[in-house]
Short mmCIF file of C-alpha atoms and ligand atoms in Angstrom, two decimals:
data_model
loop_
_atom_site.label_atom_id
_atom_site.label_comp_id
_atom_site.label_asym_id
_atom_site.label_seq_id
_atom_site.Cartn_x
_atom_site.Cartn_y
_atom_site.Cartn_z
CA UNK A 27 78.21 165.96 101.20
CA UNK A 28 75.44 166.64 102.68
CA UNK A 29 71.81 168.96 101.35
CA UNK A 30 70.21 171.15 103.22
CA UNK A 31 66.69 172.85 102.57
CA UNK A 32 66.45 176.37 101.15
CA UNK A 33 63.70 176.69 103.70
CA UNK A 34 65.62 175.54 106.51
CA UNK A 35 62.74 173.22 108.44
CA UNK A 36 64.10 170.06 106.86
CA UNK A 37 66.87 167.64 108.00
CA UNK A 38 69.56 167.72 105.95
CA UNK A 39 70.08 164.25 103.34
CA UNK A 40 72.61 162.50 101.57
CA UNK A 41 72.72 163.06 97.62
CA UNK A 42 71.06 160.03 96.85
CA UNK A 43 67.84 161.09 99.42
CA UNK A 44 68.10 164.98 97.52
CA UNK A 45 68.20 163.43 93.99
CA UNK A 46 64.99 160.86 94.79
CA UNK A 47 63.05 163.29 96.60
CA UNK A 48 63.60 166.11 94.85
CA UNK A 49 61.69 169.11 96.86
CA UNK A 50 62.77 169.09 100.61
CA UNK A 51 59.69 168.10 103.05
CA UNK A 52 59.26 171.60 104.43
CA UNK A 53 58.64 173.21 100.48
CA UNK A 54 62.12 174.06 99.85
CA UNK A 55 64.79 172.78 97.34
CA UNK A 56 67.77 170.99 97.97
CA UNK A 57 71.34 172.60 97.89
CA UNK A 58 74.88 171.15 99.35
CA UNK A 59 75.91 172.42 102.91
CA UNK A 60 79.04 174.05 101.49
CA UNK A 61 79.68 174.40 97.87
CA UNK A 62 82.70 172.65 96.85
CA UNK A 63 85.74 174.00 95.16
CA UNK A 64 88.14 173.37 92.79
CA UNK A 65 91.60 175.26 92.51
CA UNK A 66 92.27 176.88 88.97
CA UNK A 67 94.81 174.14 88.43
CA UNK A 68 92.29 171.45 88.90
CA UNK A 69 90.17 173.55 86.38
CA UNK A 70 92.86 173.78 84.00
CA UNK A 71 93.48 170.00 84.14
CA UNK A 72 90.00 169.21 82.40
CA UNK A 73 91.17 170.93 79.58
CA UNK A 74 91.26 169.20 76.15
CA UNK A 75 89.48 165.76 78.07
CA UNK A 76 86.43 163.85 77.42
CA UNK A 77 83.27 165.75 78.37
CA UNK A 78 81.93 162.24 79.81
CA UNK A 79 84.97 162.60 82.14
CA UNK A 80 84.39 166.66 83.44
CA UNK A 81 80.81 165.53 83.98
CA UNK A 82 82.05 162.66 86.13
CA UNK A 83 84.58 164.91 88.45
CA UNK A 84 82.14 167.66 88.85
CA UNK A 85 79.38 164.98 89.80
CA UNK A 86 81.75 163.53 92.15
CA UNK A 87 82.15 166.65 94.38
CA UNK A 88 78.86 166.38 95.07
CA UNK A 89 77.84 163.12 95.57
CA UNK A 90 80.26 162.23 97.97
CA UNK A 91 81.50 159.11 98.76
CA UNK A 92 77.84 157.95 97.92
CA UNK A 93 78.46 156.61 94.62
CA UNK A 94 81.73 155.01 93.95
CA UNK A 95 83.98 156.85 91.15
CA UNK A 96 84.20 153.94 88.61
CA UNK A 97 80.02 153.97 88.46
CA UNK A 98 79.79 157.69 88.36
CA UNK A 99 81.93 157.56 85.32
CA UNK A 100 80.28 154.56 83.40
CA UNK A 101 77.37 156.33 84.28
CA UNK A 102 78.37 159.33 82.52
CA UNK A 103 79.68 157.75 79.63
CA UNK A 104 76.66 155.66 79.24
CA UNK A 105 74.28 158.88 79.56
CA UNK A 106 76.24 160.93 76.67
CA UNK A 107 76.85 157.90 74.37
CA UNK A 108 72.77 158.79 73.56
CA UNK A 109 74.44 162.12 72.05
CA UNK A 110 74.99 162.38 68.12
CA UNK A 111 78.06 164.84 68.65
CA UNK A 112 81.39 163.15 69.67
CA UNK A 113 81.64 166.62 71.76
CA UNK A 114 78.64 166.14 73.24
CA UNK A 115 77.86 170.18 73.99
CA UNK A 116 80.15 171.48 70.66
CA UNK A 117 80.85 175.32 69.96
CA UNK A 118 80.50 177.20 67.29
CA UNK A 119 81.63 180.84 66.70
CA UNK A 120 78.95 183.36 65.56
CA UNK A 121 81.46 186.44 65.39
CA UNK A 122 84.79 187.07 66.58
CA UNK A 123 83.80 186.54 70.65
CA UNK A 124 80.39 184.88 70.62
CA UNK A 125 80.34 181.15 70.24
CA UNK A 126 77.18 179.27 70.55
CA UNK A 127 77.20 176.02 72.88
CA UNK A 128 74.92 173.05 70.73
CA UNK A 129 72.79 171.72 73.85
CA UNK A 130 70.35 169.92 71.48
CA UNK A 131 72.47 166.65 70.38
CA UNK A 132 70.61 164.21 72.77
CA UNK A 133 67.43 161.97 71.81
CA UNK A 134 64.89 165.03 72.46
CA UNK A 135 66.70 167.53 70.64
CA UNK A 136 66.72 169.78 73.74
CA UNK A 137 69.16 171.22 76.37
CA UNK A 138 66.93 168.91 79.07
CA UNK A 139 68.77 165.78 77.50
CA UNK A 140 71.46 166.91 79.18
CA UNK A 141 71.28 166.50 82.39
CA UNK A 142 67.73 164.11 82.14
CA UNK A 143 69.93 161.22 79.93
CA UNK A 144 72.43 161.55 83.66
CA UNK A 145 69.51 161.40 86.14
CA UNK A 146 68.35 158.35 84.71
CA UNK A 147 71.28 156.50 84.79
CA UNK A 148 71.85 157.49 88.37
CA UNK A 149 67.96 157.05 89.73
CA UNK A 150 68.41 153.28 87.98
CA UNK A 151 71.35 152.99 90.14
CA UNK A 152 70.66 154.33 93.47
CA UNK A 153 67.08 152.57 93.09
CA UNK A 154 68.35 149.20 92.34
CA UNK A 155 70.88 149.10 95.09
CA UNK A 156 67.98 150.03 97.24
CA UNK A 157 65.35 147.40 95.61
CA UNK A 158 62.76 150.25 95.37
CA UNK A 159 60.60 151.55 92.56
CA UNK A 160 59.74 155.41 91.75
CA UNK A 161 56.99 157.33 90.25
CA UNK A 162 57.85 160.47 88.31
CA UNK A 163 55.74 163.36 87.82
CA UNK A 164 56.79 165.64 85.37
CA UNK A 165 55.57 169.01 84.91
CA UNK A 166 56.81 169.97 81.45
CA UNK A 167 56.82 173.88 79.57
CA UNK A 168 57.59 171.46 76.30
CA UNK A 169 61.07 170.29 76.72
CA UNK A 170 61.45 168.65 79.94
CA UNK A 171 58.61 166.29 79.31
CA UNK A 172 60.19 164.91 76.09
CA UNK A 173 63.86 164.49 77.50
CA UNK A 174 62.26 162.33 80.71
CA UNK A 175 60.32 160.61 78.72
CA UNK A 176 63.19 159.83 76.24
CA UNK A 177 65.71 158.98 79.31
CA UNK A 178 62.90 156.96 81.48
CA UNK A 179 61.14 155.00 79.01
CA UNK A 180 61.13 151.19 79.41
CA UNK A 181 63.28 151.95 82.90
CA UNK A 182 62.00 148.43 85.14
CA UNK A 183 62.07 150.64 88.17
CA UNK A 184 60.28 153.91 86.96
CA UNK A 185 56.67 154.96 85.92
CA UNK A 186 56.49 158.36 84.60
CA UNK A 187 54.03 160.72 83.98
CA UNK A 188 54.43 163.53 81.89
CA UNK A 189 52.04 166.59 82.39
CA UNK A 190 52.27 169.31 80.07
CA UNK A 191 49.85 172.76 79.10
CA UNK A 192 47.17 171.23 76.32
CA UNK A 193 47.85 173.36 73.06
CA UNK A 194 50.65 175.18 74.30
CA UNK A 195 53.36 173.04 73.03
CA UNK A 196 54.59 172.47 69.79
CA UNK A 197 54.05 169.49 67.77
CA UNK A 198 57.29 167.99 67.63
CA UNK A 199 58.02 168.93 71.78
CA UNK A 200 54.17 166.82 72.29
CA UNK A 201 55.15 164.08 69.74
CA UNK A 202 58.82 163.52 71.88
CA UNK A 203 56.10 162.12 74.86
CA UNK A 204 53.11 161.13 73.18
CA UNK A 205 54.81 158.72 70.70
CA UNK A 206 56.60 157.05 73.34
CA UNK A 207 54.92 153.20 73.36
CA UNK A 208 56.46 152.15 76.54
CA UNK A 209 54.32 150.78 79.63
CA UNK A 210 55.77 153.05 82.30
CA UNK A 211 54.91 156.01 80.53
CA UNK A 212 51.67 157.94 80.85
CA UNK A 213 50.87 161.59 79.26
CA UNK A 214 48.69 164.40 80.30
CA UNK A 215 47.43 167.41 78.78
CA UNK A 216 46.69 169.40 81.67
CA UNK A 217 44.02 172.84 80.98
CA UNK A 218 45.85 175.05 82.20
CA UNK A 219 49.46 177.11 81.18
CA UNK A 220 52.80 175.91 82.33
CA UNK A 221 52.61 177.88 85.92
CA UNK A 222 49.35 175.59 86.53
CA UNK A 223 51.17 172.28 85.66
CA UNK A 224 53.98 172.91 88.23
CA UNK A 225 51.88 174.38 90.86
CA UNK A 226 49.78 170.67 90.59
CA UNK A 227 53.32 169.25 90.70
CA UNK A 228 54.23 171.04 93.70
CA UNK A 229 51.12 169.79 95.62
CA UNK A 230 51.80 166.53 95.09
CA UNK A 231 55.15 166.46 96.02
CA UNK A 232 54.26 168.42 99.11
CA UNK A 233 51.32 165.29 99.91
CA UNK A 234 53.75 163.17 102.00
CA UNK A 235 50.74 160.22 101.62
CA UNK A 236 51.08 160.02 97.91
CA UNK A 237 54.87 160.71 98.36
CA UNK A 238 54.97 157.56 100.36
CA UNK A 239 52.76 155.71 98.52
CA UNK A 240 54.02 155.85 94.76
CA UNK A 241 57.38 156.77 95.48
CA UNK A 242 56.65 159.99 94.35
CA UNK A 243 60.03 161.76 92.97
CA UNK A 244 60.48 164.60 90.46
CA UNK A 245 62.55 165.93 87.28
CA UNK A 246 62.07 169.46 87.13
CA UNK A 247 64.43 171.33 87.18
CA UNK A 248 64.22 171.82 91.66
CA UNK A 249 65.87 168.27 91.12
CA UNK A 250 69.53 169.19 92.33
CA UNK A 251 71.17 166.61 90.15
CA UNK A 252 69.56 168.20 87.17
CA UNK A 253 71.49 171.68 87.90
CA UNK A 254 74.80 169.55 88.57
CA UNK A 255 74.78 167.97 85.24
CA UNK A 256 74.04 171.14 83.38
CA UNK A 257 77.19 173.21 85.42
CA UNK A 258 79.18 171.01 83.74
CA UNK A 259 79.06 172.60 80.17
CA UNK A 260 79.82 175.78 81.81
CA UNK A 261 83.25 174.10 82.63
CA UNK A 262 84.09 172.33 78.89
CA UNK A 263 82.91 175.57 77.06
CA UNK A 264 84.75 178.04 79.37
CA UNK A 265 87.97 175.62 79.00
CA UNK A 266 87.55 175.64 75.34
CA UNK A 267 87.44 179.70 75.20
CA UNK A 268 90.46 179.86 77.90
CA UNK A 269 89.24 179.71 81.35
CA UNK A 270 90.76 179.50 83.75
CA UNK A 271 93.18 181.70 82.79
CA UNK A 272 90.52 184.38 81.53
CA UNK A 273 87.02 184.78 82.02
CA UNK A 274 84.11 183.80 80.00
CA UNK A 275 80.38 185.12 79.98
CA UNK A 276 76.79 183.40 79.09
CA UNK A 277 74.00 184.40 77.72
CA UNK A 278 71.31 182.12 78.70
CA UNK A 279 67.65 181.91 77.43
CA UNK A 280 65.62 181.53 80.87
CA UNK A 281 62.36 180.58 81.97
CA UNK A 282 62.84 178.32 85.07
CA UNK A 283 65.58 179.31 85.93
CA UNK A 284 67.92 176.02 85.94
CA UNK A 285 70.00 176.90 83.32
CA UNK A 286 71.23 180.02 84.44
CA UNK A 287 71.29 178.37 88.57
CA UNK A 288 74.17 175.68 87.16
CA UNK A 289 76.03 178.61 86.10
CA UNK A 290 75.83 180.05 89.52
CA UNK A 291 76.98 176.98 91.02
CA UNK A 292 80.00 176.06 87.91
CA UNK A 293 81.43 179.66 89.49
CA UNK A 294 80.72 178.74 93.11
CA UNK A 295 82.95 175.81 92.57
CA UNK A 296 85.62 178.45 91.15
CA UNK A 297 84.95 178.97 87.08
CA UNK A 298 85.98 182.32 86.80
CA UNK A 299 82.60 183.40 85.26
CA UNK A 300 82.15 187.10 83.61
CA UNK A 301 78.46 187.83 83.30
CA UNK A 302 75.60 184.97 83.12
CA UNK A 303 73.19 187.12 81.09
CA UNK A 304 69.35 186.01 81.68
CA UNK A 305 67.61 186.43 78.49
CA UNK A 306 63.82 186.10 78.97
CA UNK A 307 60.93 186.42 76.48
CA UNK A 308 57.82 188.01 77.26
CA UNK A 309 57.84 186.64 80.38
CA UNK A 310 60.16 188.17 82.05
CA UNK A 311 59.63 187.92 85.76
CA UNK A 312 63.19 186.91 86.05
CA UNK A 313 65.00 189.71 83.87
CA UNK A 314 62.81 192.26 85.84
CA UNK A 315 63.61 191.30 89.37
CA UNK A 316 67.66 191.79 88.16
CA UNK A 317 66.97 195.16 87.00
CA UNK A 318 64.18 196.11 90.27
CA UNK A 319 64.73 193.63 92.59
CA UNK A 320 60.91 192.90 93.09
CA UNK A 321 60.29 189.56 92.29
CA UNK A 322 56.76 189.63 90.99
CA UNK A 323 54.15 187.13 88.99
CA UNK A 324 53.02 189.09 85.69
CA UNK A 325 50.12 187.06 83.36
CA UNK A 326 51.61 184.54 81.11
CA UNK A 327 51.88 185.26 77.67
CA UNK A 328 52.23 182.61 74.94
CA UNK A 329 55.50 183.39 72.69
CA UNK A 330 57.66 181.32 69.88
CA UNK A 331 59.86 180.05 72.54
CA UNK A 332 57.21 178.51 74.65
CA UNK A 333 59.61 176.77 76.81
CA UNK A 334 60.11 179.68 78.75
CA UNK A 335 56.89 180.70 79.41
CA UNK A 336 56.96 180.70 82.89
CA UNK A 337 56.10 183.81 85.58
CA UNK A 338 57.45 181.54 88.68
CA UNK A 339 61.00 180.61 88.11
CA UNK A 340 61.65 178.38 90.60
CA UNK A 341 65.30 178.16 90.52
CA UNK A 342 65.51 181.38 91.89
CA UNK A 343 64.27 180.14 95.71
CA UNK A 344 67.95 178.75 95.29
CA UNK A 345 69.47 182.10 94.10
CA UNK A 346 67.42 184.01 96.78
CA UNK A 347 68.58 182.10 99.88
CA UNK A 348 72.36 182.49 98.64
CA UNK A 349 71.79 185.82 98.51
CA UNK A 350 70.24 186.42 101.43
CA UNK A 351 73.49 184.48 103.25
CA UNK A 352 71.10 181.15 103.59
CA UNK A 353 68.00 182.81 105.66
CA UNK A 354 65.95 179.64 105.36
CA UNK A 355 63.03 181.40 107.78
CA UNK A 356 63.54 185.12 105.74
CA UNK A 357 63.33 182.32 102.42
CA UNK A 358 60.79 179.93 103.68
CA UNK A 359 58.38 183.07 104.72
CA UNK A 360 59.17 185.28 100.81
CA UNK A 361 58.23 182.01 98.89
CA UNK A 362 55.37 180.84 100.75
CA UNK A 363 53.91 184.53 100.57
CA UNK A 364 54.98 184.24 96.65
CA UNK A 365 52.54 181.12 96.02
CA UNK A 366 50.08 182.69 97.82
CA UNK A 367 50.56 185.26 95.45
CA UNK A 368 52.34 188.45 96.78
CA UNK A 369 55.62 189.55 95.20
CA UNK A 370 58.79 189.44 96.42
CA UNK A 371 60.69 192.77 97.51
CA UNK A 372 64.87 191.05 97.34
CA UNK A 373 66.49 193.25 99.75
CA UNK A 374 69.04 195.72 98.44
CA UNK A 375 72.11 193.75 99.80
CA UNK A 376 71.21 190.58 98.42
CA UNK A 377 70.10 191.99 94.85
CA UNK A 378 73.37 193.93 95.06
CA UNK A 379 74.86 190.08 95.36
CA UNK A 380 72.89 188.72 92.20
CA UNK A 381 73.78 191.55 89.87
CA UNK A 382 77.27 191.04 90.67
CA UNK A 383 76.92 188.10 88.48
CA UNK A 384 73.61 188.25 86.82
CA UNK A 385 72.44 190.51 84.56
CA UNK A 386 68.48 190.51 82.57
CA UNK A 387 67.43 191.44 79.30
CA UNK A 388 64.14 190.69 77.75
CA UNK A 389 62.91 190.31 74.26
CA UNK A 390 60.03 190.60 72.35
CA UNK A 391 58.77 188.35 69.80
CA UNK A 392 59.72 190.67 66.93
CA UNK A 393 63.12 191.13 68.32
CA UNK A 394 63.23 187.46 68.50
CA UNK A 395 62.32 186.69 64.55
CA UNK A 396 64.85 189.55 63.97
CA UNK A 397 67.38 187.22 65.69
CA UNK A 398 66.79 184.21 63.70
CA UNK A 399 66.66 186.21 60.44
CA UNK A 400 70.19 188.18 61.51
CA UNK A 401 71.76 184.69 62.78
CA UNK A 402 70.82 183.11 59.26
CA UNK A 403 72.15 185.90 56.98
CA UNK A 404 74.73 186.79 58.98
CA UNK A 405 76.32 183.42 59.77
CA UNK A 406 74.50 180.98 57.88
CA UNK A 407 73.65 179.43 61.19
CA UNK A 408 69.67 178.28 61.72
CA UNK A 409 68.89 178.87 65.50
CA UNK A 410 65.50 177.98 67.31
CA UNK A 411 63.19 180.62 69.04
CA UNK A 412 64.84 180.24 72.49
CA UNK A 413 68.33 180.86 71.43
CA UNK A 414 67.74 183.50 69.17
CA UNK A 415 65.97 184.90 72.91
CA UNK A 416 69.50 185.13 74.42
CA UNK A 417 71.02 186.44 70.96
CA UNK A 418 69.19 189.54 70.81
CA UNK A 419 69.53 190.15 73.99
CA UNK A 420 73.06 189.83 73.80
CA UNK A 421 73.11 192.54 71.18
CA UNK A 422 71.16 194.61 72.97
CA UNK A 423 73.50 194.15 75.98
CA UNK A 424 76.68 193.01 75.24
CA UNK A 425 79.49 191.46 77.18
CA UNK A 426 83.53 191.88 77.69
CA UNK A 427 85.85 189.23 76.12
CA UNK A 428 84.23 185.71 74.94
CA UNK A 429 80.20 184.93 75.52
CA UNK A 430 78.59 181.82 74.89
CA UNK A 431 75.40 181.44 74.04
CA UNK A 432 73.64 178.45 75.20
CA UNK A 433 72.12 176.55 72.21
CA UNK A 434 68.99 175.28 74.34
CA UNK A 435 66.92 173.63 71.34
CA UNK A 436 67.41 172.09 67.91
CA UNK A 437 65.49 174.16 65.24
CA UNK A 438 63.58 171.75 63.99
CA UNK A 439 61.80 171.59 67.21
CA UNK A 440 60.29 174.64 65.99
CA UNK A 441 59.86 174.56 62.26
CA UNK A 442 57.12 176.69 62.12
CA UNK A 443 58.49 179.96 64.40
CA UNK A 444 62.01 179.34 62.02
CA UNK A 445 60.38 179.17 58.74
CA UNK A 446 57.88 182.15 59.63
CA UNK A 447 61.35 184.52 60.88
CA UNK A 448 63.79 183.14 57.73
CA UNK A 449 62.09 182.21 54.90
CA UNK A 450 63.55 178.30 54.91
CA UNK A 451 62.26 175.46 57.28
CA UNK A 452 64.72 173.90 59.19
CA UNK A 453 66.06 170.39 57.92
CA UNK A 454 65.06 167.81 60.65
CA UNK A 455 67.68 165.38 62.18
CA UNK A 456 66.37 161.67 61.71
CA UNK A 457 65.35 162.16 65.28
CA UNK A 458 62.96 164.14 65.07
CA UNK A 459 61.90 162.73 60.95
CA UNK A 460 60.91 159.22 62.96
CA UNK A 461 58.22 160.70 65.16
CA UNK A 462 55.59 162.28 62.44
CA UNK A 463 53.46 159.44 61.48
CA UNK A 464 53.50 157.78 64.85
CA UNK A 465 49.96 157.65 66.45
CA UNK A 466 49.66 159.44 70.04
CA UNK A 467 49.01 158.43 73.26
CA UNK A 468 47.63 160.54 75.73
CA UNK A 469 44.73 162.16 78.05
CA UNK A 470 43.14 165.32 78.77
CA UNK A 471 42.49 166.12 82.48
CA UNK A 472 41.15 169.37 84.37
CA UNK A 473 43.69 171.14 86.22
CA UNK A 474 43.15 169.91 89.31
CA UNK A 475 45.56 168.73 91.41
CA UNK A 476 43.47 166.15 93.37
CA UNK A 477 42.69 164.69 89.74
CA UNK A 478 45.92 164.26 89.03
CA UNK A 479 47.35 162.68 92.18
CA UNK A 480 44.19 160.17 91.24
CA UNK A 481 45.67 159.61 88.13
CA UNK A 482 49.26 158.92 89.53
CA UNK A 483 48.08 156.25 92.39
CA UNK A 484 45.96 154.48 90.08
CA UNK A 485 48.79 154.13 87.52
CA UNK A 486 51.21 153.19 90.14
CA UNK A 487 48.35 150.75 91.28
CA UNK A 488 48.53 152.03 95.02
C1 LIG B 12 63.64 174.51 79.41
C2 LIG B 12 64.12 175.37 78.30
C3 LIG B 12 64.62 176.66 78.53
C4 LIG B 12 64.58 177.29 79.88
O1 LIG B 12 65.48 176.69 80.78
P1 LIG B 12 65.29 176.93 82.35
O2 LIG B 12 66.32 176.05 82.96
O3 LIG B 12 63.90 176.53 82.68
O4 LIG B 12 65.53 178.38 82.59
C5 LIG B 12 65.12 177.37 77.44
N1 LIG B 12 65.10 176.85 76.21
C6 LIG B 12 64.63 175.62 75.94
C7 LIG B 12 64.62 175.13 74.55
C8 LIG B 12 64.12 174.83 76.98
O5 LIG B 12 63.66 173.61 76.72
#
């Protein structure tokens, strides 16, 4: 299998090259030539087995003959060991067809464990086979930071650095990084919001000298392993509710857009998939371009579920360029005319192939304590801030036949939004418990990319 750039000016790579690079050379992000397929038999035949084992057969269609089988599957079943849920991604039913899917067993307590706990194992692979080192940069909205810190601490062949928004975190999402004591790992509180840390991120990666230097690679979401590892809890939740022999929706809380991407591609490869229904926050650049089809940067507003404040999803240069039947130049020239800061007008055709799938819905912040209060009374359930997101949306908008609701954060990652909406703080798993009297480790730095690409070579000691 090979990747090809969503801005068409790049060769195309292998799956290891797309996983270590992680943005294409030319700007644009890595997807697979042709997506591949499996029948509804082969979909049926997952049913009822180890989620370490789905993970490993949907991997496999896209890496190829790259990585052999029998490591792809150790792999995987080393990577969800680190869960506390023999289920790894369990449901639970809300009401007679809405069924939440638990994302938050891993060591961070977020969805990101998911797929970070995966990339981990396979970068330790694919970089000791090729006796080389890397040098993350992360770019975190709160979660991401923690789960690559979490899955890449203490990692021989990886330095990371974790950037994240100063104040604009919550404790326990800055405590996941800042406790960690390891030598590879470096934190940054960058001044400046979330859209600021990836736009520094994106420079560097685009600085082929640093690239080449540090072995620059990246974990955002853009990485195209992340979005592989999170389709696969599309497949074991849609088996569990009857797919493929009936459809099931989502209802995903969305800021960058990965989440609700790996849905895209779990029904590219033949889920039969209802609805994915975006639920956004404040920030909803992503549930307005569904419902307008203009694609355009509003001012970002802080909210409870802070991991999804984001006005640049970035998964959606991916969406776009299916949509627009793979125009890399029509692609290449909307997104480069988006970071200079113009909108983007998604042409009536393509938006016409989005909302065939996609729907948006945004929520405010009173709608979202409403959620956590309803979720609590009604089902004795405690969600966090970003799930209750996608709950009230899907009230507000609901589906036909079975929904899940992706489950993107433990509560207790957010005592203080839970406890403000319910009345009762939510209990903390020892996880999380272990981290408060830990002293922190990090530094402040301007938000300045040349600053921070400093940082990185002096760390890296290029
Ligand atoms: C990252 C995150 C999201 C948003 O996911 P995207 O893939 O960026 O859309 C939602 N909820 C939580 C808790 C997160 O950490």
């Amino acid at each position: 299998m090979r990747y090809i750039s969503t801005r068409g000016a790049s060769p195309p790579v292998g799956f290891v090259d797309a996983v270590l690079a992680g943005l294409a050379p030319d700007g644009g992000l890595y997807v697979p030539e042709s997506w591949p397929q499996f029948s509804a038999g082969e979909i049926a035949r997952m049913a009822g087995r180890p989620y370490a084992e789905v993970a490993a057969a949907v991997l496999g269609r896209f890496a190829g003959d790259e990585i052999p089988e029998a490591d792809l599957l150790a792999m995987c079943r080393q990577a969800y060991a680190a869960f506390d849920h023999p289920a790894v991604v369990p449901l639970v039913q809300l009401a007679p067809d809405i069924f939440l899917a638990e994302l938050f067993h891993g060591p961070s307590l977020a969805f990101k464990d998911v797929a970070m706990q995966l990339l981990a194992g396979l970068s330790d692979f694919v970089l000791e086979r090729a006796g080389r080192t890397q040098t993350i940069l992360c770019a975190t909205s709160g979660d991401t930071g923690g789960a690559a810190v979490e899955a890449f601490r203490g990692r021989s062949n990886t330095r990371i650095v974790a950037m994240f928004p100063e104040g604009r975190i919550s404790e326990v999402q800055r405590r996941f990084m800042t406790t960690a004591t390891e030598d590879n790992v470096r934190c940054l509180a960058v001044a400046g919001d979330f859209d600021t840390c990836q736009a520094i991120l994106k420079t560097a990666l685009g600085d082929p000298v640093l690239q080449q230097a540090v072995g620059l690679s990246a974990v955002n979401s853009i990485n195209f392993a992340r979005i592989v590892a999170q389709s696969v809890y599309y497949f074991t939740t849609a088996l569990a509710l009857g797919a493929p022999h009936r459809p099931v929706s989502f209802a995903v809380p969305s800021g960058n857009f990965g989440d609700g991407f790996a849905g895209y591609v779990a029904y590219r490869m033949g889920l039969p998939i209802g609805r994915i229904l975006i639920a956004t926050n404040a920030n909803d650049i992503l549930a307005r371009t569904f419902r307008t089809g203009l694609y355009a940067r509003g001012t970002v507003a802080e909210t409870q579920s802070p991991a999804m404040d984001i006005q640049s999803a970035s998964n959606f240069e991916r969406l776009f360029f299916e949509s627009v039947d793979r125009d890399g130049p029509a692609t290449a020239e909307a997104f480069r005319g988006f970071a200079e800061g113009r909108s983007i007008s998604v042409p009536p055709q393509a938006l016409e192939a989005m909302t065939r799938l996609f729907a948006g819905e945004t929520t405010d912040e009173a709608a979202t304590s409403e959620a956590m209060r309803l979720a609590l009374s009604e089902t004795g359930e405690t969600v966090d801030p970003h799930t209750a997101v996608a709950l009230s949306a899907l009230r507000r908008s609901p589906g036909t036949g079975p929904t899940v609701v992706l489950a993107t954060a433990h509560p207790a990652k957010f005592p203080e939004a839970v406890l403000a909406a319910t009345g009762h703080a939510p209990s903390a798993p020892e996880r999380a418990q272990a981290l408060a009297g830990r002293p922190e480790r990090y530094e402040s730095i301007a938000a300045d990319a040349a600053l921070v690409s400093a940082y990185v070579r002096a760390f890296a000691g290029a």
